[in-house]
mmCIF file of C-alpha atoms and ligand atoms in Angstrom:
data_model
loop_
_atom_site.group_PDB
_atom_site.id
_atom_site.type_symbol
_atom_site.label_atom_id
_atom_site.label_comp_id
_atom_site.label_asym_id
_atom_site.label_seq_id
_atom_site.Cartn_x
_atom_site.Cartn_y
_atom_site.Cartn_z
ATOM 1 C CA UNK L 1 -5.897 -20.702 27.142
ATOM 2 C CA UNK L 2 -7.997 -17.883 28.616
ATOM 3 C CA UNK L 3 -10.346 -15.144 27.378
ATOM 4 C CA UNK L 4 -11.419 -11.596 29.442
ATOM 5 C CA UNK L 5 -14.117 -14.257 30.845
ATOM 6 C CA UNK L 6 -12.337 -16.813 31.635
ATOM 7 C CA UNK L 7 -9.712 -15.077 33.549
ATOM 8 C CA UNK L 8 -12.255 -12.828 35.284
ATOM 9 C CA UNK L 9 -13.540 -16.508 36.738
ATOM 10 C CA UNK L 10 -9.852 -18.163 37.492
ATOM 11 C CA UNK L 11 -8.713 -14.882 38.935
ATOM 12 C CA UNK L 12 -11.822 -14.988 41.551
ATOM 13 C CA UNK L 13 -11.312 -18.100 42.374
ATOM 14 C CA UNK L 14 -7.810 -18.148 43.101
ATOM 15 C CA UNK L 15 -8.832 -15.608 45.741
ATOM 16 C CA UNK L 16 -11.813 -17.859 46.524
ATOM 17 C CA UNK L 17 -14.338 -14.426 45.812
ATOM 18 C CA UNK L 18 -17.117 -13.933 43.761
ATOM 19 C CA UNK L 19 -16.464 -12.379 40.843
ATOM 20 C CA UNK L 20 -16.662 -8.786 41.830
ATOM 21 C CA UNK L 21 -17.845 -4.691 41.044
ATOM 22 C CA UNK L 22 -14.544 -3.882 39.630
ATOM 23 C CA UNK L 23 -14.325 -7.617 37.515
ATOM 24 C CA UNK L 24 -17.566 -7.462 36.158
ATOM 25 C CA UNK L 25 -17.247 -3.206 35.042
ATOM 26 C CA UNK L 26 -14.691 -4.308 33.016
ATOM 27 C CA UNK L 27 -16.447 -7.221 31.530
ATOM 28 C CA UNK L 28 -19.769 -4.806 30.252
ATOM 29 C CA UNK L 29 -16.826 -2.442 29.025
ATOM 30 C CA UNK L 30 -15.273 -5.124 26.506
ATOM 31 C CA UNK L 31 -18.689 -6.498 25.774
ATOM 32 C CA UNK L 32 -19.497 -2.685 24.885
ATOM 33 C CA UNK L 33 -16.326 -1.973 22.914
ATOM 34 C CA UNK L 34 -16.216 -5.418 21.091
ATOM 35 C CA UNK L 35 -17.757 -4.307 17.840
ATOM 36 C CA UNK L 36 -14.739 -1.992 17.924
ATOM 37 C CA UNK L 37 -12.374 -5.028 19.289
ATOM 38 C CA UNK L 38 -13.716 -6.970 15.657
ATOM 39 C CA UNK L 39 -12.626 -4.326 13.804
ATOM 40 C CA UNK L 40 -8.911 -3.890 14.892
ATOM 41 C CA UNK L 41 -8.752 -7.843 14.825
ATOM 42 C CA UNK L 42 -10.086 -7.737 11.086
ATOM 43 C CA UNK L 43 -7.879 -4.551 10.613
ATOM 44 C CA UNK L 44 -4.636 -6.243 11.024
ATOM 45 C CA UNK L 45 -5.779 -9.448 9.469
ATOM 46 C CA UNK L 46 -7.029 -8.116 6.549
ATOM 47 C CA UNK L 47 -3.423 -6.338 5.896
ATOM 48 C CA UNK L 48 -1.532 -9.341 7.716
ATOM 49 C CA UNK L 49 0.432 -10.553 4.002
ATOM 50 C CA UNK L 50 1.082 -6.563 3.299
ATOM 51 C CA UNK L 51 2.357 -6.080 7.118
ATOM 52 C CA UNK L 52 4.580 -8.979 6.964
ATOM 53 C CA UNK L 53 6.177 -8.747 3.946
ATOM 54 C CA UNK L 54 6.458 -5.178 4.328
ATOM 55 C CA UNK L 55 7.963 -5.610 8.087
ATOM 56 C CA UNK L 56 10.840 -8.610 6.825
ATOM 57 C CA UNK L 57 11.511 -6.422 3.940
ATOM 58 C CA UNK L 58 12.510 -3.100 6.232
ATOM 59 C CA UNK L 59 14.357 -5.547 8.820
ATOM 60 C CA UNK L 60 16.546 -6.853 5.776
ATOM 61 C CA UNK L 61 16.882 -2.946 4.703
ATOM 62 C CA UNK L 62 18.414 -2.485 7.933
ATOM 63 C CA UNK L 63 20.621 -5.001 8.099
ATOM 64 C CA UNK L 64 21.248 -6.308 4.615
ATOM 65 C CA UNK L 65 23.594 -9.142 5.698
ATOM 66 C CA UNK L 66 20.218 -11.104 6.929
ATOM 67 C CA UNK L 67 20.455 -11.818 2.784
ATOM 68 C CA UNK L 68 23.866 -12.225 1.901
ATOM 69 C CA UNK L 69 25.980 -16.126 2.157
ATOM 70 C CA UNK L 70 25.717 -16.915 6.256
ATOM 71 C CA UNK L 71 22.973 -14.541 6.812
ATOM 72 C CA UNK L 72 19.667 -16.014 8.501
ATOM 73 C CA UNK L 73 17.392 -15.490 5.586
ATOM 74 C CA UNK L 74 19.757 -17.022 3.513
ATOM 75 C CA UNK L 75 18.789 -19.341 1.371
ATOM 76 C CA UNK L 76 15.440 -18.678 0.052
ATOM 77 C CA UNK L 77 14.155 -21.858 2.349
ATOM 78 C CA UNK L 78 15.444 -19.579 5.382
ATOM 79 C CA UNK L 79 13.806 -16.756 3.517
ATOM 80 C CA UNK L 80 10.939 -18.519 3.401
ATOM 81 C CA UNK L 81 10.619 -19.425 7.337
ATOM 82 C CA UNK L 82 11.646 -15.952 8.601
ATOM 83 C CA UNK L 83 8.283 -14.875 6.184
ATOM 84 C CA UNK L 84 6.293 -17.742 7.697
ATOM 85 C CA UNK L 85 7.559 -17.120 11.450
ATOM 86 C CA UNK L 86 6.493 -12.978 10.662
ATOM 87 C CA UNK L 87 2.889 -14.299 10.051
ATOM 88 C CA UNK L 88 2.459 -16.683 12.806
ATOM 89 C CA UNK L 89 3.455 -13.967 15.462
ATOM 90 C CA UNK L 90 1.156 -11.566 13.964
ATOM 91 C CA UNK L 91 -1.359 -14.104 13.984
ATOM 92 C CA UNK L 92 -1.066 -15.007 17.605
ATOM 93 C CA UNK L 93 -0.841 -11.200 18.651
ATOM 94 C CA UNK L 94 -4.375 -11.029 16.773
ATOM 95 C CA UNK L 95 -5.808 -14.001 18.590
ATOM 96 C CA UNK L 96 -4.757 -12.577 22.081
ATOM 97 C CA UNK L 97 -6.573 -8.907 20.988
ATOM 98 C CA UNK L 98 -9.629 -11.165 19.992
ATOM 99 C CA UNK L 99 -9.604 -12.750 22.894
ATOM 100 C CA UNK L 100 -8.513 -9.704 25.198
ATOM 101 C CA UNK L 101 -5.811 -11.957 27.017
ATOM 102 C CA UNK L 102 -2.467 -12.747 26.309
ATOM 103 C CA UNK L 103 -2.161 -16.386 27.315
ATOM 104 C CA UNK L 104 -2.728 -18.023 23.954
ATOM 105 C CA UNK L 105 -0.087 -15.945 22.275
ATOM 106 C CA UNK L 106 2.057 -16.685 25.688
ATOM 107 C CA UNK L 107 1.236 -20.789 25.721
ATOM 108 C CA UNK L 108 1.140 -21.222 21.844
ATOM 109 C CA UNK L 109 3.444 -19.119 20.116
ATOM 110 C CA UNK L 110 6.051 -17.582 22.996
ATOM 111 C CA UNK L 111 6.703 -20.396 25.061
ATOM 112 C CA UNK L 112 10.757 -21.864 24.025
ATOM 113 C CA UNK L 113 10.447 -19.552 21.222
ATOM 114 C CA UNK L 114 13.687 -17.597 22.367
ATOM 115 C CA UNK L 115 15.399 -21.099 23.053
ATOM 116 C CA UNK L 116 14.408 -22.391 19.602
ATOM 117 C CA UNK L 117 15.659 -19.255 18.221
ATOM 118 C CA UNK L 118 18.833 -19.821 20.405
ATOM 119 C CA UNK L 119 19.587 -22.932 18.915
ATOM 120 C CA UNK L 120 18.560 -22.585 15.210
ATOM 121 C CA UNK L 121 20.993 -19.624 15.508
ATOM 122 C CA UNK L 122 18.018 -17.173 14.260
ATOM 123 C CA UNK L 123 19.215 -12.967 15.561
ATOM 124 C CA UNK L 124 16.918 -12.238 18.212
ATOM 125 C CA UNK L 125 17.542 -9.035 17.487
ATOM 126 C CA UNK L 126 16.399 -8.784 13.814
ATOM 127 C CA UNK L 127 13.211 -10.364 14.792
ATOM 128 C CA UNK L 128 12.842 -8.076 17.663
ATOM 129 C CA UNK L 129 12.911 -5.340 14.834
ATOM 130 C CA UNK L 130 10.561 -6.899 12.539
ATOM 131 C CA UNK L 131 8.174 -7.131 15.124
ATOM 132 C CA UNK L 132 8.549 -3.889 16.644
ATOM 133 C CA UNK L 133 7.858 -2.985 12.495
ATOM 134 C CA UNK L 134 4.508 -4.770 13.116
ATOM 135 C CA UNK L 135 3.550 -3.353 16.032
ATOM 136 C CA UNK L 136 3.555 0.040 14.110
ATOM 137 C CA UNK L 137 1.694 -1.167 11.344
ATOM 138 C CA UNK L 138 -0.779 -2.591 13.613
ATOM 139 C CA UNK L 139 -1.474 0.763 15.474
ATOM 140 C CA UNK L 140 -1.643 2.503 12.337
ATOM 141 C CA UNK L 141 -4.035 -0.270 10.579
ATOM 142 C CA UNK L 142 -6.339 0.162 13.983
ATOM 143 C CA UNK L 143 -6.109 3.784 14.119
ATOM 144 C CA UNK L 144 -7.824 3.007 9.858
ATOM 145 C CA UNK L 145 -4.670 5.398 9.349
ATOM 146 C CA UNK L 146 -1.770 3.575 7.806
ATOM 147 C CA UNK L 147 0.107 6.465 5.560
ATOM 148 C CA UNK L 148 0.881 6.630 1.859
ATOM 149 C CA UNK L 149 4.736 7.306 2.657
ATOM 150 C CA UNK L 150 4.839 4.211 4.331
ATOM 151 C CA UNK L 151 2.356 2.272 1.634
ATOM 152 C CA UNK L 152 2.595 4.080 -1.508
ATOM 153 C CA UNK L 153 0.249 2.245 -3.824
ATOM 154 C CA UNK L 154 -0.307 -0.661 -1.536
ATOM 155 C CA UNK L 155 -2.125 1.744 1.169
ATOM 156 C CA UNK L 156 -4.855 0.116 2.243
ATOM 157 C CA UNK L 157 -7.775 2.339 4.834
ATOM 158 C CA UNK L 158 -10.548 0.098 5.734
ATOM 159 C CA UNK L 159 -12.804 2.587 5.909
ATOM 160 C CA UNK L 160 -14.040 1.863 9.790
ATOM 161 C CA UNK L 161 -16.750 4.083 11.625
ATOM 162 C CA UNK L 162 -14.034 6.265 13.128
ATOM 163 C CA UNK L 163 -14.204 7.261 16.852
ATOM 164 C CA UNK L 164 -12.488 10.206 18.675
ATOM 165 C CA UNK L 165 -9.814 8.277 20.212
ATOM 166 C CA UNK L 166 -9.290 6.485 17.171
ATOM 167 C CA UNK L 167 -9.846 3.154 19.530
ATOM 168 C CA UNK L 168 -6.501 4.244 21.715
ATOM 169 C CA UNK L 169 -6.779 1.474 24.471
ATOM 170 C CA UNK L 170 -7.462 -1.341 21.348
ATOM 171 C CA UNK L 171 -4.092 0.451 20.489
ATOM 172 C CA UNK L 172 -2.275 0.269 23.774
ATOM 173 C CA UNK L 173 -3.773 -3.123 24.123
ATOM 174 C CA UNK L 174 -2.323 -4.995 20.805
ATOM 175 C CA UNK L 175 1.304 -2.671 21.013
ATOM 176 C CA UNK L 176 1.672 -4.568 24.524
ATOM 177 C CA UNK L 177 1.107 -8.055 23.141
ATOM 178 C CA UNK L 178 3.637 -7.033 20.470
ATOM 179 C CA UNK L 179 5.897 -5.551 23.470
ATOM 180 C CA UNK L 180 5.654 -9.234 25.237
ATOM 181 C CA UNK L 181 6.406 -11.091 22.073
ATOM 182 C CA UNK L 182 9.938 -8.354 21.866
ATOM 183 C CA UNK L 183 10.301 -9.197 25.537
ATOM 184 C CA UNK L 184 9.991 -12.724 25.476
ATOM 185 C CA UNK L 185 12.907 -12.791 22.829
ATOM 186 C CA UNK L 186 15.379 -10.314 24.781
HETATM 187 C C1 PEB H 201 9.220 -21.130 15.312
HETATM 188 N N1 PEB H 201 11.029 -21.115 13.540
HETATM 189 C C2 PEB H 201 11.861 -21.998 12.916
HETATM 190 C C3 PEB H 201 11.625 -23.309 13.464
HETATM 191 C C4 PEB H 201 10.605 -23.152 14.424
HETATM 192 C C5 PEB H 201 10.249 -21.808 14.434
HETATM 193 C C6 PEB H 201 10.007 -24.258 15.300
HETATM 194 C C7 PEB H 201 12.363 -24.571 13.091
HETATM 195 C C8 PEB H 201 11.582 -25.476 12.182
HETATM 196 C C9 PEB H 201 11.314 -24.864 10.830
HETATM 197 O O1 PEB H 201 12.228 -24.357 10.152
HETATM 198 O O2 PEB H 201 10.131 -24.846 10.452
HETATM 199 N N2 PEB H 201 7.262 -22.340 14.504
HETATM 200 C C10 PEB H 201 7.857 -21.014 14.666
HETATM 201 C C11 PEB H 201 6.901 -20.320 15.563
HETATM 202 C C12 PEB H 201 5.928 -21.207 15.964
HETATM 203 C C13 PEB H 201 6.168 -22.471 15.281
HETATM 204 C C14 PEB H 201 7.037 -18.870 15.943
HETATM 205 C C15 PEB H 201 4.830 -20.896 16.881
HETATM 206 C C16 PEB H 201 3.701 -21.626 16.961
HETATM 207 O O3 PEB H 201 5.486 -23.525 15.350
HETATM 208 N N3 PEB H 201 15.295 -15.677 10.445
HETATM 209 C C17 PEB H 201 15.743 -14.392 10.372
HETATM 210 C C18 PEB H 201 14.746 -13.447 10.910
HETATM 211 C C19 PEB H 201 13.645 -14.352 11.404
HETATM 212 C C20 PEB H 201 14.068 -15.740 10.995
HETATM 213 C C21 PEB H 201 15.366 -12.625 12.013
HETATM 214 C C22 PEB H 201 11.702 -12.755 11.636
HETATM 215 O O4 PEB H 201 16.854 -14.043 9.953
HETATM 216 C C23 PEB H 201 13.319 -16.874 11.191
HETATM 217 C C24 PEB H 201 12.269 -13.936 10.884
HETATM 218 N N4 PEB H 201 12.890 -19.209 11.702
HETATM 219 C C25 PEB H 201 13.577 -18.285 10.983
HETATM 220 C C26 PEB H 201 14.436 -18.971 10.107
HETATM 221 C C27 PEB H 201 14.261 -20.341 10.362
HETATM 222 C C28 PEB H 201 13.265 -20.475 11.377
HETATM 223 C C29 PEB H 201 12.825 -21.720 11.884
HETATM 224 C C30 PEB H 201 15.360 -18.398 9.056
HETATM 225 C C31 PEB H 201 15.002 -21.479 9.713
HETATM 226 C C32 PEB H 201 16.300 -21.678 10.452
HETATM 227 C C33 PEB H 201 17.149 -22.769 9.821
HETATM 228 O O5 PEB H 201 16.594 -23.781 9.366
HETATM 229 O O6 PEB H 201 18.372 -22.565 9.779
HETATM 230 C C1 PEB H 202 9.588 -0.963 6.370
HETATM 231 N N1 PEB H 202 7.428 -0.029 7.319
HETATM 232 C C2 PEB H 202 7.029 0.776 8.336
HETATM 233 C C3 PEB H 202 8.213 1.203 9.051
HETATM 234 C C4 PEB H 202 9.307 0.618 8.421
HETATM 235 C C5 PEB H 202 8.801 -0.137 7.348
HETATM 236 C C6 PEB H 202 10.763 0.750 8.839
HETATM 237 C C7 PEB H 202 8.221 2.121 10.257
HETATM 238 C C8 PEB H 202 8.190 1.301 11.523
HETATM 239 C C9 PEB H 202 8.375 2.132 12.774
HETATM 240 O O1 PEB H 202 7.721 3.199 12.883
HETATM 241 O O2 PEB H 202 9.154 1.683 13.623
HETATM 242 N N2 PEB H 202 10.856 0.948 5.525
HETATM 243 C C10 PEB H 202 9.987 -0.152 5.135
HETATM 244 C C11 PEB H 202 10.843 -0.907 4.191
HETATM 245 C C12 PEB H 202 12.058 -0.270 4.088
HETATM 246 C C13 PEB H 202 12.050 0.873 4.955
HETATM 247 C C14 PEB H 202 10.385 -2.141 3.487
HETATM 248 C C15 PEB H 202 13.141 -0.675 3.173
HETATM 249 C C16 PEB H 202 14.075 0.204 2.721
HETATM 250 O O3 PEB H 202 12.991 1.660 5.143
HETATM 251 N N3 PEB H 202 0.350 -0.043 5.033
HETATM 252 C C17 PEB H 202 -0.702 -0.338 4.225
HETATM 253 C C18 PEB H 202 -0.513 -1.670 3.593
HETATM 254 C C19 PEB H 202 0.667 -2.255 4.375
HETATM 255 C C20 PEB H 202 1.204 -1.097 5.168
HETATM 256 C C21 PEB H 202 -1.758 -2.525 3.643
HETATM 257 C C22 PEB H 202 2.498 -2.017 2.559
HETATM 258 O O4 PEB H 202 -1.681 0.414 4.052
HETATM 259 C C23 PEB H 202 2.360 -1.154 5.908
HETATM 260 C C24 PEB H 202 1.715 -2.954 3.472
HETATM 261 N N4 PEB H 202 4.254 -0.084 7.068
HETATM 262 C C25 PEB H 202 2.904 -0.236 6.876
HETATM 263 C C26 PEB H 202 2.228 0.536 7.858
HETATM 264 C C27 PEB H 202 3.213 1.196 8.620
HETATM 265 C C28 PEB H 202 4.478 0.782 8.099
HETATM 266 C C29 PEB H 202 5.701 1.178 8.689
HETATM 267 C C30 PEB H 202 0.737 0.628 8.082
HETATM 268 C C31 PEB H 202 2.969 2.098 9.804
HETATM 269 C C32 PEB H 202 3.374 3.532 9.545
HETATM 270 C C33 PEB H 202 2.383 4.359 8.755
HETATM 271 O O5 PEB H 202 1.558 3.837 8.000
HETATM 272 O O6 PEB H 202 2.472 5.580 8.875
#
């Protein structure tokens, strides 16, 4: 498992260099931005049970057979993993923005996951929707601007010291780990 550190040092030495201008910009610039890196971390995990439930619940409104005799979240104890699965992909995608590298949620949560899917018979596809679900709760829970229509009484703002970009490249950062947990699954 590697951090912005670590693979600053395994990328250097794979080319035998020291660790260079360029490497070491980019290292002061997440050191800089990391109070702001905290805050989209505790963002989503402080709405993680509202996002997931919330995410399942519109990927069963789209496809209401996912709850009916033969569909994958049926029984309840299928139910039940599909909810479980939801939060251990949105945890992962929150350790890789913590960590500014994608490996954990790549080693730890990724890896065989489309073959175990394969074989339990779980619809890539539906979970492919549920996370792409999360991803846009997670960009709206960074930007501190998740919306009432979306919410209604469950809308949660964290209140966070709000900068002009609205932390866009935190943003782009966690929508690609949620575009590499869609990929890994297609
Ligand atoms: C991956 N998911 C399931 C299993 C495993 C995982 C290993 C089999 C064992 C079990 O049931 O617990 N576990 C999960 C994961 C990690 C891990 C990501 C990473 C560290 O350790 N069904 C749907 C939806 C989708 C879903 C599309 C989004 O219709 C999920 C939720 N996963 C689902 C279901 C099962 C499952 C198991 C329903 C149970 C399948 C079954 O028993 O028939
Ligand atoms: C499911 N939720 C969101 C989206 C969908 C659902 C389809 C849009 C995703 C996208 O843009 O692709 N929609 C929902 C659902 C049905 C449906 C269950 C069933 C008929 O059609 N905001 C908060 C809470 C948290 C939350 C803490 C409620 O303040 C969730 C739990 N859902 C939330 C957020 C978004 C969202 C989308 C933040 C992002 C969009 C936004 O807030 O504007």
């Amino acid at each position: 498992m590697l951090d912005a550190f670590s693979r600053a040092v395994v990328t250097a030495d794979s080319k035998t260099a020291p660790i260079g201008g360029e490497e070491l910009a980019k290292l002061r610039e997440f050191i800089a931005a990391g109070n702001r890196r905290l805050d989209a971390v505790n963002a989503i995990a402080s709405n993680a049970s509202c996002m997931v439930s919330d995410a399942i619940a519109g990927m069963i409104c789209e496809n209401q057979g996912l709850i009916q005799a033969g569909g994958n979240c049926y029984p309840n104890r299928r139910m039940a993993a599909c909810l479980r699965d939801g939060e251990i992909v949105l945890r992962y995608v929150t350790y890789a923005l913590l960590a500014g590298d994608a490996s954990v949620l790549d080693d730890r949560c990724l890896n065989g996951l489309k073959e175990t899917y394969t074989a339990l018979g779980v619809p890539l596809q539906s979970t492919a929707r549920a996370v792409a679900i999360m991803k846009a709760q997670a960009a709206a829970h960074i930007k501190d601007q998740p919306s009432e229509e979306f919410a209604g009484d469950k809308l949660n703002v964290m209140g966070m010291p709000v900068t002009d970009d609205r932390c866009a490249s935190l943003v782009a950062e966690a929508s690609s780990y949620f575009d590499r947990v869609i990929a890994a699954l297609s």
